[in-house]
Short mmCIF file of C-alpha atoms in Angstrom, two decimals:
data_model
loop_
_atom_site.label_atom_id
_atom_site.label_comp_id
_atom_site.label_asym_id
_atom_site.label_seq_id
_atom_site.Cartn_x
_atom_site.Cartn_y
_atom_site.Cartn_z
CA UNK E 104 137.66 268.78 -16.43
CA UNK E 105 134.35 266.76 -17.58
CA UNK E 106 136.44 263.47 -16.73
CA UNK E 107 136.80 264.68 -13.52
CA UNK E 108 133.46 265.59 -13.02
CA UNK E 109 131.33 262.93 -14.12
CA UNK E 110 133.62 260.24 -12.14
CA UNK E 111 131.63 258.13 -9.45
CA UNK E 112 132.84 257.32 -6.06
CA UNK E 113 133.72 253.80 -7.05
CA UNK E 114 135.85 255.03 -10.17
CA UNK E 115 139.26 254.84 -10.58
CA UNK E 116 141.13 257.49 -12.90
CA UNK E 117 144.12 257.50 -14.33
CA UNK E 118 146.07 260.81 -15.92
CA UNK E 119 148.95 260.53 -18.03
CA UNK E 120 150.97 263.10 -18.76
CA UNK E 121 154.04 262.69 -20.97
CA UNK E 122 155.98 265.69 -20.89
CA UNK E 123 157.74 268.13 -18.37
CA UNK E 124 156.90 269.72 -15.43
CA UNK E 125 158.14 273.29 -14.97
CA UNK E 126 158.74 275.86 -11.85
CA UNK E 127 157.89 279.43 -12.53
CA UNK E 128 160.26 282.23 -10.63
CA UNK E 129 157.22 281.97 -7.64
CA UNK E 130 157.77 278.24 -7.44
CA UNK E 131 154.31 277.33 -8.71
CA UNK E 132 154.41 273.73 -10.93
CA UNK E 133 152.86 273.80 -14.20
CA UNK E 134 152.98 270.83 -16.55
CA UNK E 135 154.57 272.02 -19.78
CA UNK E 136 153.33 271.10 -23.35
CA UNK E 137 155.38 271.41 -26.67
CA UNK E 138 153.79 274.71 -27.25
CA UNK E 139 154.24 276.01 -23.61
CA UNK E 140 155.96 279.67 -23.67
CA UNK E 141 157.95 280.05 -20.60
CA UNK E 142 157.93 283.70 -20.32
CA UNK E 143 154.30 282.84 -20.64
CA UNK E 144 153.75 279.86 -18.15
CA UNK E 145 150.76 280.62 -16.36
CA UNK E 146 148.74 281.45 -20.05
CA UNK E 147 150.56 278.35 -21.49
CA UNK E 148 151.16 275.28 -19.50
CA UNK E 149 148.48 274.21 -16.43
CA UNK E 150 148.87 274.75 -13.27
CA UNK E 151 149.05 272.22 -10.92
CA UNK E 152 147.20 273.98 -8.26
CA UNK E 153 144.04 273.35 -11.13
CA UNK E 154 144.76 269.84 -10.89
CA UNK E 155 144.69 269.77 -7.70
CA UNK E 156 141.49 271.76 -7.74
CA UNK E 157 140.35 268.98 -10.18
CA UNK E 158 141.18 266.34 -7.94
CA UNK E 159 139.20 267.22 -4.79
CA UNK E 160 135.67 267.96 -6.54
CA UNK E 161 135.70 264.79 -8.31
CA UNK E 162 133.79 262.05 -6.72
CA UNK E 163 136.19 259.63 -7.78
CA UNK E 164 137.90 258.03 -4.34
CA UNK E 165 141.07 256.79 -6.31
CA UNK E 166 143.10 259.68 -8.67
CA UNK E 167 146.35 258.10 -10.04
CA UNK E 168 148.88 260.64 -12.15
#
């Protein structure tokens, strides 16, 4: 989140993510860890609708995942 935050309009971030991304029975995305429960998604893995959150407060122009 504090990456996010403190990014300046000319910034360029990059977030890598090496692992899965999962669909819950309401077809939300959530990017799964190794510990991720899936009877437990939305207390385990994040939600992408928090990245995406993320994504449009920064200040940061370019966002690459």
């Amino acid at each position: 989140e504090t990456f996010f935050e403190n990014a300046e309009s000319e910034d360029i971030l990059l977030l890598f993510f090496a692992g899965h991304g999962v669909v819950d029975d309401e077809g939300q995305l959530y990017l799964a860890a190794r510990d991720t429960v899936p009877e437990e998604m939305a207390a385990t893995a994040l939600p992408r609708s928090f990245l995406i959150r993320l994504f449009r407060r920064s200040a940061a122009r370019h966002i690459f995942v």
